[in-house]
């Protein structure tokens, strides 16, 4: 297990270098002078232009520039937003809880529905339920997020007026951020009764939209892993022991079927953040996804560069944690040196 | 009252190509404490017969029988719940591949105590104490420390001992061993067989030893059932069967034993077990039988009492009128024709 952990952790280094290279060149791939590009239609006077060139180090050789960039990143300096002049890291940290809140809800939604659906589909293989689950999940998997989000808004917000269209909470409420997670803050730190309900209502549609693809993937993966496991010799042994059907499925089979499913969940984290960018834009969800899209429109390259780097690091870390969890639930890995 | 009574059991699997009859009209009685050997080539229905007794035929298999009872209980009408109280307790089974038959995600101790807690209602502590005892009884060294081991940390032989410990945990009246040694090294094979026979004698449990190895049967069983293509071909006491096989198929299996074949060459029976499409109309063994006649090709012989047991052949080897009858019925097999 120790060797397994060390191998996984050491993989971080090349991944990190990859992400920094990507974000470093991101800003330099833009044709023309980056400072003029950033200034865009706002225009810029030559003296300030020269100053900024120095500040961003565009006058140095490219390798030196990269070295400086890495050194600054390692010190947590991700430079400042061109528009707000606030440090990128601060802006990210202020917005990130909103994105995490949405992502966690989406993955929970996907798990709570996807796992049981996949298990039942495998147990009732070839039944109407099985075909239904597989059909719906195929549709969910190929659903364009933008279109899906608009359909849900039209149906539930416009037609039936059941859910709010945008934002995290009704403007009536002001919640002082304590943890940054509105569900928690409104439930435990707010006097207002309605605040929690409002926060919850605002989460429903974005959660469904963002959770749909992971839900489909998890359901399909769970089903196929369960089908494979249910045909194993040790399931026959469990039956020969006289165990109940529930115990065989929920314990003996599921424990083994979860091993590949956990890997897939890990891979979904990357998909989740990509999806969050679109979902947050559709629902005006004030998270890092919407922030990044706005940075593109405002040509706020430092924000874009820093934001992508930070998101990359987050995805990398989550994948590492999932890998380690995989090692924990798989005794064949846990017990090798 | 016999421990096991099976009458006219058949098991069918619907497949794309039609209905596969894996077991065809098997009848069988087993007394308490009796050791029965079941032999036959691969695909002859040995496992499926015993899985039917255990109630473990996988969907969409169909089980039919005139009678299927264990220890006086009718297994054809028993509820699932009552059946689960029997399986793993009064009747237990061990399988060919010990390593894949144990769950890779749970410790040996968990898998062993699970049975004890379910059937004997023991608490965790008591079950663990009993598990250590059982592991000791099946010859596993330092049993306490093995409780926390996972199957992949043990050898195949050790895993089979764990399977045996699990099977005998609740003192079953019947143990079914489905080729328990096939996947193991030769030296380990002998040890496992010894262990099974010792446990059988100590506990006087019924034992069904499934194997395709006549040698294993000779070492263990009092009575032998020879199966072919889902049917019983011959069923007699082990001594009689080895001294004077009555069915041409039994004789061919015995001739295939290394120590019996002449000139050190391993004799094999030419041809293969009939499958779904090439199931003969008459005697199922007739395409491969050296003594087949026109009659045996068209009329399927019944299982009938013969020489202290049962046999399914028109011309038993010990029948004095055999040659005359074969000649009369138009011989087509190689031996009979010559
Ligand atoms: N689940 C199943 N579905 C379809 N056919 C099956 C199934 N299980 C067994 N059979 C068929 O039933 C026949 C008898 O199988 P069985 O496993 O009883 O043979 P066996 O005598 O135990 O052979 P072996 O020595 O290889 O274990 C085989 O032809 C097999 O293909
Ligand atoms: S009935 Fe005929 S073909 Fe069948 S085993 Fe006997 S001799 Fe052979
Ligand atoms: Mg078998």
XYZ file of C-alpha atoms and ligand atoms in Angstrom:
715
model
C 0.000 0.000 0.000
C 2.837 2.406 0.878
C 4.406 1.889 -2.527
C 1.005 2.376 -4.124
C 0.551 5.683 -2.299
C 4.054 6.878 -3.171
C 3.579 6.023 -6.843
C 0.269 7.868 -7.009
C 1.579 10.882 -5.129
C 4.728 11.113 -7.250
C 2.545 11.248 -10.351
C 1.448 14.673 -9.134
C 4.714 16.291 -10.173
C 4.501 15.684 -13.943
C 0.777 16.457 -13.872
C 1.471 19.742 -12.113
C 4.177 20.670 -14.625
C 1.750 19.820 -17.417
C -0.936 22.087 -16.010
C 1.467 25.011 -15.496
C 2.848 24.638 -19.031
C -0.678 24.667 -20.362
C -1.741 27.757 -18.465
C 1.575 29.496 -19.134
C 1.230 29.147 -22.878
C -2.494 29.816 -22.776
C -1.854 33.525 -22.531
C 1.044 33.508 -24.990
C -0.829 31.607 -27.701
C -3.103 34.567 -28.269
C -1.968 36.157 -31.506
C -0.549 39.646 -31.235
C 0.638 41.479 -28.215
C -0.935 40.086 -25.043
C -1.170 43.472 -23.357
C -2.978 45.042 -26.253
C -5.215 42.004 -26.417
C -6.044 42.351 -22.758
C -6.718 46.041 -23.119
C -8.895 45.316 -26.136
C -11.205 48.099 -27.124
C -10.383 49.948 -23.956
C -7.074 50.984 -25.542
C -3.896 51.710 -23.614
C -1.357 54.521 -23.554
C 2.272 53.640 -24.551
C 3.820 54.430 -21.164
C 1.429 52.170 -19.305
C 1.918 49.544 -22.033
C 5.670 49.528 -21.391
C 5.108 49.320 -17.638
C 2.776 46.371 -17.977
C 5.202 44.583 -20.336
C 7.806 44.820 -17.579
C 5.354 43.828 -14.879
C 4.219 40.719 -16.692
C 7.818 40.052 -17.787
C 7.003 39.853 -21.515
C 10.386 41.434 -22.304
C 12.365 38.441 -20.917
C 13.342 35.199 -22.739
C 10.517 32.661 -22.695
C 12.259 30.107 -20.463
C 13.022 32.779 -17.897
C 9.412 33.875 -18.088
C 8.294 30.304 -17.348
C 10.744 30.054 -14.450
C 9.428 33.282 -12.960
C 5.856 32.082 -13.492
C 6.520 28.785 -11.665
C 8.280 30.574 -8.831
C 5.338 32.928 -8.403
C 2.783 30.125 -8.609
C 4.642 28.179 -5.947
C 4.444 31.226 -3.690
C 0.704 31.400 -4.267
C 0.976 34.542 -6.379
C -1.356 34.160 -9.342
C -1.221 37.835 -10.250
C -4.186 40.207 -10.309
C -7.372 40.576 -12.278
C -7.021 43.196 -14.981
C -10.547 44.393 -14.310
C -10.923 44.363 -10.515
C -7.247 44.511 -9.565
C -8.017 41.894 -6.889
C -5.597 38.964 -6.544
C -6.807 36.011 -8.637
C -6.342 33.592 -5.762
C -8.616 35.666 -3.505
C -11.336 35.865 -6.128
C -11.082 32.126 -6.717
C -11.282 31.282 -3.034
C -14.303 33.515 -2.578
C -16.199 31.871 -5.440
C -15.004 28.288 -5.144
C -17.347 27.213 -2.297
C -20.326 27.916 -4.573
C -18.861 25.608 -7.211
C -18.013 22.910 -4.693
C -21.494 23.105 -3.235
C -22.995 22.574 -6.667
C -20.520 19.856 -7.643
C -20.975 17.921 -4.399
C -24.752 18.083 -4.703
C -24.529 16.944 -8.318
C -22.296 13.968 -7.552
C -24.461 12.995 -4.558
C -27.527 13.213 -6.759
C -25.780 11.032 -9.339
C -24.715 8.481 -6.728
C -27.993 8.304 -4.821
C -29.917 7.560 -8.005
C -27.218 5.999 -10.198
C -25.944 3.318 -7.832
C -29.321 1.792 -6.897
C -30.545 2.062 -10.498
C -27.449 0.271 -11.784
C -27.668 -2.420 -9.111
C -31.365 -3.068 -9.710
C -30.879 -3.109 -13.471
C -28.179 -5.765 -13.070
C -30.228 -7.844 -10.635
C -33.324 -7.614 -12.860
C -31.303 -8.055 -15.985
C -33.258 -7.815 -19.264
C -36.398 -6.711 -17.445
C -38.388 -3.663 -18.478
C -36.719 -1.790 -15.609
C -33.271 -2.723 -16.919
C -34.063 -1.623 -20.470
C -35.637 1.571 -19.124
C -32.621 2.481 -17.003
C -30.207 1.768 -19.821
C -32.264 3.731 -22.344
C -32.677 6.753 -20.099
C -29.026 6.757 -19.095
C -27.935 6.601 -22.717
C -30.133 9.617 -23.396
C -28.773 11.377 -20.302
C -25.234 10.680 -21.350
C -25.679 12.244 -24.751
C -27.760 15.176 -23.529
C -26.228 18.576 -24.377
C -26.013 20.366 -21.028
C -27.061 23.760 -22.340
C -30.178 22.458 -24.022
C -31.062 20.283 -21.027
C -30.715 23.236 -18.672
C -32.965 25.439 -20.795
C -35.597 22.683 -21.095
C -35.704 22.286 -17.322
C -35.957 26.030 -16.786
C -38.781 26.301 -19.317
C -40.626 23.424 -17.698
C -40.141 23.926 -13.977
C -39.491 27.651 -13.680
C -41.450 29.202 -16.511
C -44.305 26.735 -16.993
C -44.938 25.566 -13.427
C -43.158 28.273 -11.483
C -41.736 25.688 -9.105
C -38.069 26.594 -9.019
C -36.106 29.840 -9.255
C -34.314 30.528 -12.503
C -30.973 31.835 -11.369
C -28.599 32.606 -8.510
C -27.922 30.796 -5.264
C -30.549 32.333 -3.013
C -33.371 34.818 -3.095
C -32.247 38.485 -2.995
C -34.383 38.898 0.134
C -31.807 37.094 2.163
C -28.313 38.159 2.964
C -26.192 35.382 4.363
C -22.835 36.243 5.887
C -20.438 33.632 4.502
C -19.080 31.464 7.313
C -18.202 28.278 5.509
C -19.070 29.676 2.098
C -21.531 26.852 1.552
C -24.936 28.461 1.474
C -26.824 25.346 2.503
C -24.778 25.126 5.676
C -24.580 28.837 6.352
C -28.302 29.389 5.893
C -29.231 26.383 7.986
C -26.931 26.943 10.957
C -25.906 30.592 10.936
C -28.994 32.425 9.743
C -32.028 33.461 11.773
C -34.164 33.508 8.672
C -36.369 30.447 8.332
C -36.860 30.769 4.618
C -33.208 31.210 3.738
C -32.381 27.515 3.788
C -35.464 26.630 1.767
C -34.593 29.303 -0.757
C -30.987 28.092 -1.053
C -32.235 24.537 -1.505
C -34.750 25.534 -4.166
C -32.037 27.366 -6.075
C -29.862 24.272 -6.055
C -32.375 21.818 -7.492
C -32.203 22.534 -11.205
C -28.431 23.176 -11.411
C -27.861 19.945 -9.479
C -29.991 17.941 -11.882
C -28.379 19.513 -14.929
C -24.836 19.026 -13.706
C -25.519 15.557 -12.253
C -27.162 14.071 -15.320
C -24.038 12.931 -17.162
C -22.312 11.472 -14.057
C -25.619 9.811 -13.141
C -25.821 8.124 -16.520
C -22.182 7.022 -16.408
C -22.450 5.708 -12.842
C -25.665 3.793 -13.542
C -24.204 2.090 -16.604
C -20.904 1.319 -14.938
C -22.563 -0.030 -11.792
C -24.798 -2.270 -13.874
C -21.978 -3.765 -15.908
C -19.708 -4.200 -12.866
C -22.564 -5.865 -10.955
C -23.382 -8.175 -13.855
C -19.796 -9.301 -14.005
C -19.523 -9.824 -10.260
C -22.856 -11.677 -10.030
C -21.425 -14.329 -12.360
C -18.383 -14.929 -10.167
C -17.747 -18.190 -8.319
C -17.810 -16.496 -4.929
C -21.407 -15.417 -5.456
C -22.314 -19.080 -5.976
C -20.435 -19.800 -2.733
C -22.421 -17.100 -0.942
C -25.644 -18.709 -2.173
C -24.395 -22.123 -1.084
C -23.913 -20.682 2.403
C -27.632 -19.913 2.581
C -27.198 -16.127 2.787
C -30.180 -13.938 1.988
C -30.481 -12.482 -1.474
C -30.202 -8.968 -0.072
C -26.980 -9.758 1.771
C -25.471 -11.403 -1.291
C -26.231 -8.409 -3.501
C -25.658 -5.554 -1.076
C -22.560 -6.970 0.575
C -20.807 -9.741 -1.326
C -21.486 -8.456 -4.830
C -21.588 -4.699 -4.303
C -18.331 -4.570 -2.387
C -16.530 -5.967 -5.423
C -18.557 -4.099 -8.018
C -17.722 -0.795 -6.317
C -14.031 -1.124 -7.140
C -14.364 -0.218 -10.835
C -17.227 2.178 -10.057
C -15.032 4.255 -7.743
C -12.509 4.701 -10.546
C -15.248 5.932 -12.837
C -16.511 8.349 -10.186
C -12.986 9.737 -9.954
C -12.900 10.307 -13.690
C -16.256 12.068 -13.466
C -14.769 14.795 -11.258
C -12.979 16.327 -14.247
C -16.181 16.065 -16.277
C -18.041 17.677 -13.399
C -15.932 20.850 -13.391
C -16.179 21.183 -17.150
C -19.927 20.809 -16.811
C -19.967 23.301 -13.953
C -18.697 26.028 -16.276
C -21.742 25.627 -18.528
C -24.204 24.967 -15.735
C -23.136 28.023 -13.749
C -23.482 30.159 -16.850
C -27.004 28.876 -17.533
C -28.193 29.449 -13.959
C -26.071 32.538 -13.171
C -24.545 30.506 -10.382
C -21.843 32.685 -8.826
C -19.064 30.113 -8.902
C -15.693 29.802 -10.590
C -17.216 28.439 -13.784
C -19.239 31.547 -14.461
C -16.246 33.656 -13.338
C -14.019 31.955 -15.945
C -16.530 32.470 -18.755
C -16.835 36.111 -17.825
C -13.049 36.399 -17.771
C -13.010 35.220 -21.370
C -15.506 37.867 -22.430
C -13.655 40.555 -20.483
C -10.294 39.398 -21.810
C -9.149 39.065 -18.215
C -6.246 36.760 -19.031
C -4.637 36.624 -15.576
C -7.979 35.415 -14.175
C -8.319 32.848 -16.941
C -4.756 31.655 -16.482
C -4.934 31.464 -12.705
C -8.419 30.020 -12.643
C -7.632 27.198 -15.029
C -4.465 26.420 -13.080
C -6.360 26.279 -9.776
C -9.157 24.143 -11.221
C -6.532 21.817 -12.691
C -4.910 21.441 -9.294
C -8.285 20.728 -7.682
C -9.151 18.028 -10.232
C -5.694 16.520 -9.832
C -6.051 16.396 -6.052
C -9.520 14.873 -6.155
C -8.326 12.229 -8.601
C -5.482 11.417 -6.247
C -7.876 11.036 -3.334
C -10.133 8.773 -5.385
C -7.146 6.651 -6.366
C -6.209 6.275 -2.727
C -9.810 5.352 -1.867
C -9.607 2.737 -4.613
C -6.575 1.293 -2.886
C -8.456 1.228 0.387
C -11.470 -0.717 -0.866
C -9.412 -3.168 -2.891
C -7.563 -5.519 -0.542
C -5.441 -6.853 -3.389
C -3.824 -3.420 -3.554
C -3.980 -2.608 0.133
C -1.869 -5.615 1.023
C 0.909 -5.359 -1.520
C 4.088 -3.631 -0.594
C -35.334 -42.825 5.545
C -32.631 -41.983 3.058
C -30.705 -38.735 3.427
C -31.183 -37.838 -0.223
C -33.864 -39.150 -2.549
C -33.950 -38.023 -6.144
C -36.333 -39.504 -8.685
C -36.292 -38.726 -12.371
C -34.540 -35.369 -12.074
C -34.074 -33.331 -15.198
C -32.541 -29.898 -15.619
C -32.925 -27.868 -18.785
C -31.368 -24.613 -19.932
C -33.101 -22.669 -22.679
C -30.398 -21.451 -25.052
C -30.404 -19.631 -28.371
C -30.044 -22.916 -30.227
C -32.839 -24.662 -28.344
C -33.316 -26.415 -25.041
C -30.156 -27.853 -23.546
C -30.919 -30.863 -21.386
C -28.028 -30.925 -18.912
C -29.516 -33.579 -16.627
C -31.845 -36.248 -17.987
C -33.813 -38.606 -15.756
C -31.370 -38.981 -12.873
C -32.523 -41.027 -9.868
C -30.426 -41.411 -6.790
C -30.575 -42.441 -3.143
C -27.980 -41.612 -0.568
C -28.009 -42.959 2.978
C -26.696 -41.073 5.995
C -22.928 -41.230 6.247
C -22.562 -42.758 2.795
C -19.809 -41.772 0.355
C -20.916 -41.599 -3.271
C -18.524 -41.002 -6.142
C -19.909 -39.296 -9.247
C -17.761 -39.640 -12.349
C -18.020 -38.772 -15.999
C -16.325 -36.691 -18.633
C -16.627 -32.933 -18.724
C -20.139 -31.793 -19.535
C -21.827 -34.981 -18.362
C -24.043 -33.141 -15.883
C -22.325 -33.995 -12.603
C -22.227 -30.451 -11.270
C -25.681 -29.502 -12.502
C -27.224 -32.554 -10.795
C -25.776 -31.520 -7.448
C -26.507 -27.816 -7.951
C -30.135 -28.817 -8.504
C -30.104 -30.595 -5.154
C -28.656 -27.452 -3.561
C -31.264 -25.261 -5.274
C -28.502 -23.336 -7.032
C -29.465 -23.756 -10.685
C -28.943 -20.301 -12.210
C -31.703 -18.520 -14.116
C -33.130 -19.443 -16.618
C -32.481 -23.122 -15.852
C -35.529 -25.323 -15.194
C -35.547 -28.142 -12.654
C -38.096 -30.960 -12.784
C -38.302 -34.146 -10.728
C -40.796 -36.716 -9.510
C -39.144 -36.512 -6.137
C -36.403 -34.388 -4.648
C -35.982 -34.680 -0.929
C -33.318 -34.130 1.666
C -33.515 -35.559 5.157
C -37.234 -36.094 4.715
C -37.930 -32.548 3.479
C -39.500 -32.077 0.102
C -37.237 -29.687 -1.785
C -39.691 -29.287 -4.667
C -42.209 -27.390 -2.567
C -39.966 -25.862 0.099
C -40.077 -22.062 0.500
C -36.984 -20.019 -0.326
C -36.654 -19.044 3.304
C -36.738 -22.602 4.633
C -34.408 -23.677 1.883
C -31.818 -21.086 2.962
C -31.979 -22.528 6.465
C -30.887 -25.874 5.030
C -28.250 -24.741 2.561
C -24.937 -24.024 4.167
C -26.093 -25.715 7.358
C -27.316 -29.275 6.745
C -26.041 -29.515 3.216
C -22.872 -27.751 2.117
C -20.832 -27.661 -1.052
C -17.248 -26.978 -2.012
C -16.090 -26.168 -5.498
C -13.345 -26.778 -7.991
C -11.570 -23.382 -7.906
C -10.955 -22.545 -4.261
C -9.374 -19.172 -4.939
C -12.172 -17.727 -7.066
C -14.794 -19.374 -4.854
C -13.834 -17.141 -1.943
C -14.770 -13.473 -1.965
C -11.595 -11.423 -2.643
C -12.867 -8.406 -0.691
C -13.457 -10.099 2.649
C -11.124 -11.778 5.102
C -11.117 -15.500 5.656
C -12.356 -14.832 9.182
C -15.314 -12.772 7.983
C -16.378 -15.370 5.437
C -16.062 -18.173 7.945
C -17.823 -16.487 10.859
C -20.607 -15.289 8.559
C -21.922 -18.850 8.231
C -21.685 -19.492 11.960
C -23.470 -16.298 12.894
C -26.226 -16.877 10.361
C -26.985 -20.542 11.045
C -25.843 -21.015 14.628
C -26.768 -17.552 15.882
C -23.342 -17.087 17.455
C -22.076 -13.632 18.398
C -18.863 -12.337 16.878
C -16.595 -13.521 19.682
C -18.011 -17.039 19.803
C -17.971 -17.321 16.023
C -14.337 -16.266 15.911
C -13.351 -18.829 18.533
C -15.168 -21.514 16.572
C -13.584 -20.318 13.315
C -10.111 -20.737 14.807
C -11.036 -24.263 15.904
C -12.321 -25.100 12.442
C -9.226 -23.741 10.704
C -7.152 -25.886 13.035
C -9.254 -28.941 12.222
C -8.691 -28.547 8.501
C -4.943 -28.383 9.077
C -4.224 -24.685 8.667
C -1.151 -23.688 10.687
C -1.413 -20.759 13.162
C -5.165 -20.390 12.587
C -5.602 -17.260 14.757
C -3.453 -15.189 12.451
C -5.220 -16.510 9.337
C -8.526 -14.983 10.328
C -7.406 -11.599 9.074
C -5.912 -12.943 5.840
C -7.494 -12.319 2.444
C -7.875 -15.211 -0.018
C -5.244 -13.768 -2.361
C -2.696 -14.032 0.447
C -3.161 -17.811 0.729
C -2.226 -20.642 -1.636
C -4.846 -22.613 -3.557
C -4.504 -25.553 -1.187
C -4.954 -23.303 1.853
C -7.988 -21.674 0.279
C -9.541 -25.076 -0.351
C -8.996 -25.868 3.326
C -10.776 -22.629 4.178
C -13.648 -23.646 1.889
C -13.806 -27.023 3.638
C -13.791 -25.337 7.056
C -16.635 -23.118 5.904
C -18.585 -26.095 4.569
C -18.263 -28.206 7.727
C -18.789 -25.228 10.065
C -22.386 -26.136 10.921
C -21.883 -29.920 10.958
C -23.685 -30.667 7.704
C -25.358 -34.026 7.164
C -24.236 -33.933 3.557
C -21.162 -32.437 1.945
C -20.959 -32.156 -1.804
C -17.408 -31.818 -3.086
C -17.371 -30.750 -6.746
C -13.929 -31.676 -8.084
C -12.307 -30.345 -4.916
C -8.763 -31.157 -6.013
C -8.720 -30.613 -9.778
C -7.202 -27.142 -9.563
C -4.481 -28.115 -7.094
C -0.954 -29.554 -7.270
C -0.695 -33.326 -7.148
C 0.805 -33.479 -3.638
C -1.797 -31.061 -2.319
C -4.549 -33.092 -4.018
C -3.726 -36.128 -1.904
C -3.690 -34.035 1.290
C -7.072 -32.489 0.585
C -8.610 -35.886 -0.231
C -7.184 -37.313 2.996
C -8.618 -34.396 4.925
C -12.067 -34.842 3.391
C -12.091 -38.566 4.110
C -10.940 -38.055 7.698
C -13.625 -35.441 8.315
C -16.248 -37.677 6.705
C -15.367 -40.580 9.009
C -15.153 -38.431 12.153
C -18.485 -36.749 11.560
C -20.209 -39.577 9.682
C -21.530 -37.142 7.152
C -22.789 -38.081 3.733
C -20.275 -37.150 1.061
C -20.752 -36.797 -2.666
C -17.404 -36.709 -4.407
C -17.706 -35.358 -7.930
C -14.680 -35.993 -10.108
C -13.688 -37.013 -13.581
C -10.835 -38.978 -12.106
C -11.541 -42.691 -11.577
C -8.496 -42.882 -9.343
C -10.001 -40.428 -6.861
C -13.205 -42.458 -6.761
C -11.315 -45.681 -6.153
C -9.600 -44.093 -3.139
C -12.707 -42.611 -1.581
C -16.147 -43.870 -2.555
C -18.152 -46.916 -1.453
C -20.599 -46.482 -4.282
C -20.087 -44.993 -7.718
C -22.427 -43.319 -10.167
C -21.160 -42.977 -13.725
C -22.767 -40.162 -15.700
C -22.769 -39.477 -19.408
C -24.553 -36.684 -21.292
C -26.821 -35.980 -18.329
C -27.795 -39.605 -17.711
C -26.701 -42.249 -15.241
C -24.990 -45.036 -17.170
C -23.985 -47.282 -14.330
C -24.412 -47.130 -10.585
C -22.955 -49.858 -8.367
C -20.713 -50.475 -5.384
C -17.179 -49.271 -5.967
C -15.650 -52.735 -5.481
C -17.979 -54.372 -8.007
C -17.652 -51.570 -10.496
C -13.866 -51.608 -10.513
C -13.688 -55.428 -10.538
C -16.190 -55.924 -13.348
C -17.607 -52.837 -15.038
C -20.931 -53.643 -16.703
C -21.341 -50.631 -18.989
C -19.109 -50.149 -22.049
C -18.648 -46.482 -21.056
C -17.459 -47.414 -17.542
C -15.093 -49.955 -19.041
C -13.714 -47.314 -21.395
C -13.206 -44.852 -18.502
C -11.368 -47.523 -16.515
C -9.213 -48.406 -19.499
C -8.259 -44.727 -19.657
C -6.682 -44.923 -16.201
C -2.887 -44.690 -16.562
C -2.132 -47.753 -14.428
C -4.607 -49.914 -16.334
C -3.735 -49.022 -19.878
C -1.348 -51.334 -21.676
C 2.125 -50.316 -22.717
C 1.980 -47.174 -20.552
C -0.060 -45.353 -23.152
C -3.015 -43.421 -21.885
C -6.100 -44.748 -23.590
C -8.767 -42.205 -24.381
C -12.282 -42.694 -25.622
C -12.565 -41.473 -29.189
C -15.278 -38.907 -29.887
C -16.949 -36.297 -27.702
C -19.944 -36.022 -25.375
C -23.013 -35.144 -27.448
C -24.142 -31.537 -27.159
C -27.319 -29.726 -27.975
C -27.425 -30.578 -31.673
C -25.966 -34.066 -31.936
C -27.958 -35.800 -29.225
C -28.591 -39.306 -30.583
C -32.073 -40.760 -30.787
C -31.124 -44.069 -29.210
C -28.426 -44.815 -26.639
C -26.543 -41.578 -25.934
C -23.216 -43.418 -25.944
C -23.870 -45.294 -29.209
C -21.856 -42.944 -31.499
C -18.739 -43.713 -29.456
C -19.546 -47.239 -28.301
C -17.509 -50.124 -29.684
C -20.486 -52.472 -29.248
C -23.246 -50.331 -30.711
C -25.911 -51.998 -32.818
C -28.719 -50.798 -35.065
C -31.033 -51.494 -32.139
C -29.066 -49.363 -29.627
C -28.855 -46.570 -32.143
C -32.616 -46.354 -32.366
C -33.923 -47.427 -28.989
C -32.703 -45.688 -25.861
C -32.017 -48.190 -23.057
C -33.703 -47.648 -19.687
C -31.894 -47.561 -16.375
C -32.529 -51.032 -14.916
C -31.392 -53.055 -11.936
C -28.350 -55.155 -12.744
C -25.572 -56.910 -10.856
C -26.318 -55.313 -7.476
C -26.812 -51.850 -8.912
C -28.260 -50.144 -11.974
C -27.172 -49.906 -15.575
C -28.373 -48.229 -18.762
C -27.282 -50.501 -21.635
C -28.933 -53.153 -23.820
C -25.904 -55.416 -23.607
C -24.238 -55.384 -20.162
C -20.670 -56.648 -20.314
C -21.399 -59.423 -17.798
C -24.431 -60.768 -19.671
C -23.657 -64.296 -20.942
C -26.045 -63.915 -23.898
C -24.509 -60.618 -24.900
C -22.644 -61.661 -28.041
C -25.618 -63.483 -29.469
C -27.877 -60.495 -28.842
C -25.433 -58.078 -30.396
C -25.095 -60.239 -33.489
C -28.870 -60.521 -33.701
C -29.304 -56.721 -33.492
C -26.948 -55.871 -36.401
C -23.657 -54.705 -34.892
C -22.202 -51.407 -36.149
C -19.482 -50.701 -33.503
C -15.841 -51.599 -34.146
C -15.475 -54.387 -31.561
C -18.842 -55.999 -32.008
C -18.598 -56.207 -35.762
C -15.275 -57.985 -35.786
N -25.992 -22.013 -16.709
C -25.961 -22.862 -17.762
N -26.526 -22.492 -18.932
C -26.508 -23.318 -19.995
N -25.937 -24.540 -20.007
C -25.349 -24.955 -18.866
C -25.333 -24.143 -17.683
N -24.670 -24.820 -16.718
C -24.306 -25.990 -17.266
N -24.717 -26.092 -18.553
C -24.496 -27.207 -19.454
O -24.885 -28.387 -18.813
C -24.024 -29.447 -19.176
C -23.570 -30.168 -17.932
O -22.723 -29.315 -17.216
P -22.009 -29.734 -15.857
O -21.358 -28.514 -15.349
O -22.976 -30.427 -14.974
O -20.911 -30.767 -16.340
P -19.876 -31.532 -15.435
O -20.184 -32.975 -15.552
O -19.867 -30.960 -14.073
O -18.544 -31.229 -16.205
P -17.125 -30.735 -15.637
O -16.355 -31.966 -15.389
O -16.575 -29.947 -16.777
O -17.386 -29.931 -14.426
C -22.870 -28.850 -19.946
O -23.029 -29.176 -21.310
C -23.030 -27.367 -19.754
O -22.677 -26.693 -20.930
S -26.725 -49.694 -25.482
Fe -25.394 -50.254 -27.136
S -24.420 -48.334 -27.715
Fe -25.327 -47.993 -25.755
S -23.710 -48.449 -24.357
Fe -24.844 -50.324 -24.543
S -23.776 -51.403 -26.154
Fe -23.086 -49.309 -26.269
Mg -18.553 -29.674 -12.997
